[in-house]
Short mmCIF file of C-alpha atoms in Angstrom, two decimals:
data_model
loop_
_atom_site.label_atom_id
_atom_site.label_comp_id
_atom_site.label_asym_id
_atom_site.label_seq_id
_atom_site.Cartn_x
_atom_site.Cartn_y
_atom_site.Cartn_z
CA UNK A 11 -24.97 31.49 -6.85
CA UNK A 12 -22.28 29.19 -5.49
CA UNK A 13 -18.87 28.71 -7.05
CA UNK A 14 -19.55 26.52 -10.07
CA UNK A 15 -16.60 24.22 -9.32
CA UNK A 16 -17.89 23.22 -5.89
CA UNK A 17 -20.70 21.00 -4.67
CA UNK A 18 -22.22 18.03 -6.46
CA UNK A 19 -23.83 18.06 -9.91
CA UNK A 20 -27.17 17.26 -8.27
CA UNK A 21 -26.89 20.21 -5.89
CA UNK A 22 -25.84 22.59 -8.65
CA UNK A 23 -28.76 21.46 -10.80
CA UNK A 24 -31.15 22.10 -7.91
CA UNK A 25 -29.72 25.59 -7.39
CA UNK A 26 -30.07 26.44 -11.07
CA UNK A 27 -33.67 25.23 -10.99
CA UNK A 28 -34.27 27.38 -7.92
CA UNK A 29 -32.85 30.45 -9.63
CA UNK A 30 -34.76 29.77 -12.84
CA UNK A 31 -31.70 29.16 -15.02
CA UNK A 32 -33.15 27.26 -17.99
CA UNK A 33 -30.77 28.13 -20.83
CA UNK A 34 -29.10 24.79 -21.82
CA UNK A 35 -25.85 26.51 -22.77
CA UNK A 36 -25.59 28.27 -19.41
CA UNK A 37 -26.49 25.12 -17.51
CA UNK A 38 -23.82 23.16 -19.42
CA UNK A 39 -21.26 25.91 -18.79
CA UNK A 40 -21.93 25.65 -15.04
CA UNK A 41 -22.24 21.87 -14.78
CA UNK A 42 -19.27 20.77 -16.90
CA UNK A 43 -16.58 22.09 -14.50
CA UNK A 44 -18.47 20.58 -11.55
CA UNK A 45 -18.60 17.17 -13.21
CA UNK A 46 -14.92 17.39 -14.14
CA UNK A 47 -13.99 18.39 -10.60
CA UNK A 48 -15.93 15.48 -9.09
CA UNK A 49 -14.30 13.10 -11.57
CA UNK A 50 -10.84 14.28 -10.54
CA UNK A 51 -11.71 13.69 -6.89
CA UNK A 52 -12.43 10.00 -7.44
CA UNK A 53 -9.77 7.74 -5.96
CA UNK A 54 -7.23 6.57 -8.53
CA UNK A 55 -8.06 2.92 -7.83
CA UNK A 56 -11.73 3.36 -8.84
CA UNK A 57 -10.85 2.34 -12.40
CA UNK A 58 -9.82 -1.06 -11.05
CA UNK A 59 -13.02 -1.57 -9.04
CA UNK A 60 -14.07 -4.75 -10.85
CA UNK A 61 -10.99 -6.62 -9.66
CA UNK A 62 -10.64 -4.89 -6.28
CA UNK A 63 -14.18 -5.32 -4.96
CA UNK A 64 -14.06 -9.13 -4.74
CA UNK A 65 -10.77 -8.94 -2.83
CA UNK A 66 -12.01 -6.25 -0.37
CA UNK A 67 -8.70 -4.54 -1.15
CA UNK A 68 -10.27 -1.19 -1.95
CA UNK A 69 -11.04 -0.61 1.73
CA UNK A 70 -7.39 -0.87 2.62
CA UNK A 71 -6.36 1.41 -0.25
CA UNK A 72 -8.69 4.11 1.06
CA UNK A 73 -7.09 3.88 4.51
CA UNK A 74 -3.57 3.77 3.12
CA UNK A 75 -4.28 6.86 1.01
CA UNK A 76 -5.02 8.86 4.16
CA UNK A 77 -2.15 7.60 6.31
CA UNK A 78 0.89 9.77 6.98
CA UNK A 79 3.05 6.81 7.97
CA UNK A 80 2.95 3.04 7.71
CA UNK A 81 4.80 0.56 9.90
CA UNK A 82 4.88 -2.77 8.08
CA UNK A 83 6.04 -6.16 9.33
CA UNK A 84 6.37 -9.03 6.84
CA UNK A 85 7.73 -12.50 7.71
CA UNK A 86 7.04 -14.00 4.26
CA UNK A 87 6.93 -11.51 1.37
CA UNK A 88 8.25 -8.11 0.37
CA UNK A 89 5.58 -5.53 1.32
CA UNK A 90 3.41 -4.47 -1.61
CA UNK A 91 4.69 -0.90 -1.43
CA UNK A 92 8.24 -2.15 -2.08
CA UNK A 93 7.57 -4.84 -4.68
CA UNK A 94 8.92 -4.60 -8.21
CA UNK A 95 6.54 -5.25 -11.07
CA UNK A 96 8.06 -8.68 -11.77
CA UNK A 97 7.93 -9.71 -8.13
CA UNK A 98 4.35 -8.49 -7.76
CA UNK A 99 3.29 -10.43 -10.85
CA UNK A 100 4.91 -13.62 -9.53
CA UNK A 101 3.30 -13.23 -6.09
CA UNK A 102 -0.20 -12.41 -7.32
CA UNK A 103 -0.29 -15.10 -10.01
CA UNK A 104 0.85 -17.84 -7.61
CA UNK A 105 -1.19 -16.78 -4.59
CA UNK A 106 -4.40 -15.91 -6.48
CA UNK A 107 -4.94 -18.91 -8.75
CA UNK A 108 -8.61 -17.89 -9.11
CA UNK A 109 -7.68 -14.81 -11.16
CA UNK A 110 -7.45 -14.56 -14.93
CA UNK A 111 -4.21 -13.24 -16.47
CA UNK A 112 -6.00 -9.94 -17.13
CA UNK A 113 -7.03 -9.65 -13.48
CA UNK A 114 -3.49 -10.43 -12.37
CA UNK A 115 -2.15 -7.64 -14.58
CA UNK A 116 -4.77 -5.24 -13.20
CA UNK A 117 -3.66 -5.97 -9.63
CA UNK A 118 -0.01 -5.55 -10.62
CA UNK A 119 -0.87 -2.11 -11.99
CA UNK A 120 -2.68 -1.27 -8.74
CA UNK A 121 0.39 -2.27 -6.74
CA UNK A 122 2.75 -0.13 -8.80
CA UNK A 123 0.37 2.84 -8.79
CA UNK A 124 0.09 2.52 -5.00
CA UNK A 125 3.83 3.01 -4.76
CA UNK A 126 3.83 6.14 -6.90
CA UNK A 127 0.81 7.52 -5.03
CA UNK A 128 1.97 6.92 -1.45
CA UNK A 129 5.77 6.97 -1.59
CA UNK A 130 6.27 9.63 -4.25
CA UNK A 131 4.97 13.11 -4.92
CA UNK A 132 5.22 16.26 -2.85
CA UNK A 133 3.99 14.72 0.41
CA UNK A 134 5.09 11.09 0.46
CA UNK A 135 4.06 8.86 3.32
CA UNK A 136 6.74 7.49 5.63
CA UNK A 137 7.24 3.74 5.36
CA UNK A 138 9.09 1.67 7.93
CA UNK A 139 9.37 -1.93 6.74
CA UNK A 140 10.67 -4.78 8.90
CA UNK A 141 11.27 -8.03 7.02
CA UNK A 142 12.24 -11.50 8.15
CA UNK A 143 15.41 -12.70 6.42
CA UNK A 144 13.26 -15.43 4.83
CA UNK A 145 11.63 -12.71 2.73
CA UNK A 146 14.83 -11.89 0.87
CA UNK A 147 15.97 -15.50 0.59
CA UNK A 148 12.71 -17.00 -0.67
CA UNK A 149 12.87 -17.40 -4.46
CA UNK A 150 9.83 -15.64 -5.87
CA UNK A 151 9.77 -15.75 -9.64
CA UNK A 152 12.98 -16.20 -11.59
CA UNK A 153 16.49 -15.40 -10.37
CA UNK A 154 16.35 -12.23 -12.46
CA UNK A 155 13.12 -11.19 -10.73
CA UNK A 156 14.70 -11.74 -7.30
CA UNK A 157 17.87 -9.87 -8.22
CA UNK A 158 15.81 -6.90 -9.40
CA UNK A 159 13.72 -7.06 -6.22
CA UNK A 160 16.75 -7.09 -3.93
CA UNK A 161 18.35 -4.26 -5.88
CA UNK A 162 15.15 -2.24 -5.50
CA UNK A 163 15.07 -2.83 -1.75
CA UNK A 164 18.59 -1.40 -1.57
CA UNK A 165 17.59 1.63 -3.64
CA UNK A 166 14.31 2.24 -1.83
CA UNK A 167 16.00 2.04 1.57
CA UNK A 168 18.12 5.05 0.66
CA UNK A 169 15.09 7.29 0.19
CA UNK A 170 14.51 9.66 3.15
CA UNK A 171 10.92 8.52 3.75
CA UNK A 172 11.68 4.77 3.63
CA UNK A 173 13.44 2.62 6.24
CA UNK A 174 14.08 -1.10 5.76
CA UNK A 175 15.24 -3.46 8.51
CA UNK A 176 15.93 -7.18 8.42
CA UNK A 177 15.31 -9.73 11.17
CA UNK A 178 18.19 -12.22 10.76
CA UNK A 179 17.78 -15.99 11.00
CA UNK A 180 20.18 -15.95 13.95
CA UNK A 181 17.51 -14.21 16.00
CA UNK A 182 15.52 -17.43 16.26
CA UNK A 183 11.92 -17.12 17.44
CA UNK A 184 10.52 -13.65 18.11
CA UNK A 185 7.16 -11.88 18.56
CA UNK A 186 5.49 -11.47 15.20
CA UNK A 187 5.99 -14.90 13.72
CA UNK A 188 2.22 -15.39 13.86
CA UNK A 189 1.75 -13.23 10.77
CA UNK A 190 2.19 -9.90 8.96
CA UNK A 191 0.58 -6.64 10.00
CA UNK A 192 0.61 -2.93 9.18
CA UNK A 193 0.15 -0.06 11.62
CA UNK A 194 -1.38 2.96 9.87
CA UNK A 195 -0.84 6.36 11.46
CA UNK A 196 -3.04 9.34 10.62
CA UNK A 197 -3.04 13.02 11.52
CA UNK A 198 -4.99 14.00 14.64
CA UNK A 199 -7.76 13.46 15.53
CA UNK A 200 -7.98 10.26 13.46
CA UNK A 201 -6.78 7.34 15.61
CA UNK A 202 -4.20 4.84 14.40
CA UNK A 203 -5.29 1.37 13.40
CA UNK A 204 -3.82 -2.05 12.60
CA UNK A 205 -4.48 -3.96 9.39
CA UNK A 206 -4.28 -7.77 9.37
CA UNK A 207 -4.51 -9.25 5.90
CA UNK A 208 -5.71 -12.74 5.05
CA UNK A 209 -7.03 -14.32 1.84
CA UNK A 210 -10.74 -14.13 2.72
CA UNK A 211 -11.55 -11.46 5.29
CA UNK A 212 -8.92 -8.93 6.24
CA UNK A 213 -9.34 -7.36 9.67
CA UNK A 214 -9.01 -3.84 11.05
CA UNK A 215 -8.11 -3.45 14.73
CA UNK A 216 -9.14 -0.07 16.08
CA UNK A 217 -9.35 -0.31 19.88
CA UNK A 218 -6.59 1.45 21.79
CA UNK A 219 -5.59 -1.80 23.54
CA UNK A 220 -5.17 -3.67 20.25
CA UNK A 221 -3.26 -0.87 18.54
CA UNK A 222 -1.00 -0.36 21.57
CA UNK A 223 -0.25 -4.10 21.65
CA UNK A 224 0.89 -4.11 18.03
CA UNK A 225 2.91 -0.95 18.53
CA UNK A 226 4.69 -2.63 21.43
CA UNK A 227 5.40 -5.68 19.27
CA UNK A 228 6.65 -3.46 16.46
CA UNK A 229 8.99 -1.56 18.77
CA UNK A 230 10.41 -4.90 19.92
CA UNK A 231 10.92 -6.04 16.32
CA UNK A 232 12.62 -2.77 15.44
CA UNK A 233 15.01 -3.18 18.38
CA UNK A 234 15.83 -6.80 17.46
CA UNK A 235 16.33 -6.20 13.74
CA UNK A 236 19.54 -5.28 11.99
CA UNK A 237 19.98 -1.54 11.62
CA UNK A 238 19.29 0.03 8.20
CA UNK A 239 22.99 0.06 7.27
CA UNK A 240 23.52 -3.56 8.37
CA UNK A 241 20.35 -4.50 6.52
CA UNK A 242 21.66 -3.03 3.27
CA UNK A 243 24.90 -4.96 3.72
CA UNK A 244 23.04 -8.23 4.30
CA UNK A 245 20.72 -7.73 1.32
CA UNK A 246 23.67 -6.83 -0.89
CA UNK A 247 25.41 -10.06 0.17
CA UNK A 248 22.32 -12.13 -0.66
CA UNK A 249 21.99 -10.36 -4.02
CA UNK A 250 25.65 -11.16 -4.75
CA UNK A 251 25.02 -14.82 -3.95
CA UNK A 252 22.27 -14.89 -6.59
CA UNK A 253 24.75 -13.59 -9.17
CA UNK A 254 27.47 -16.14 -8.39
#
């Protein structure tokens, strides 16, 4: 008989039938751990499936969950993995006017749980986030929400697995202004891919040429941006301006 905590409930039932195990108590004793094990293996976002499915967001969450590093470029908003709860609520409620307040709150919870899942724990993913200066100057929510968000960017940038860089206004035009993207890196042999998000149909780019192009653009952005230390100084200055 196989280990009772492995396989699927259907397979285990078939094996017990094959071996003539009919006693209900024995069958329950074997099946209960299997069911519990399968339940624990479900992705954490499954409980939010009713609000995620219409947005096609669950596909990205599955990819993000398997990535070892994420290279994010955002010209407009703080990346979801670095958003505070208040900022996330303001963004989702204003950008997704089709959602009910309950659905907004569900997506806020997803965003916060994403952060704990991917950036915390024993094996956190590496996040490199490059932001246009417009991201930290655009008022999203109240002044208090923005102050908290800027403070969190400063705190998050000090964590060993997180790097934040800012592209200053003085840079002028640069590659990347066409829109945000994320490069997801996986362990071999899974190839890297690029995620392009839009309101209706987000796109995965998987060909080597496409991925290499975005990696080249990202390397250019990283070279043009303020260094992590300079970025913290600039964000701290902007945060101080909000308090004056």
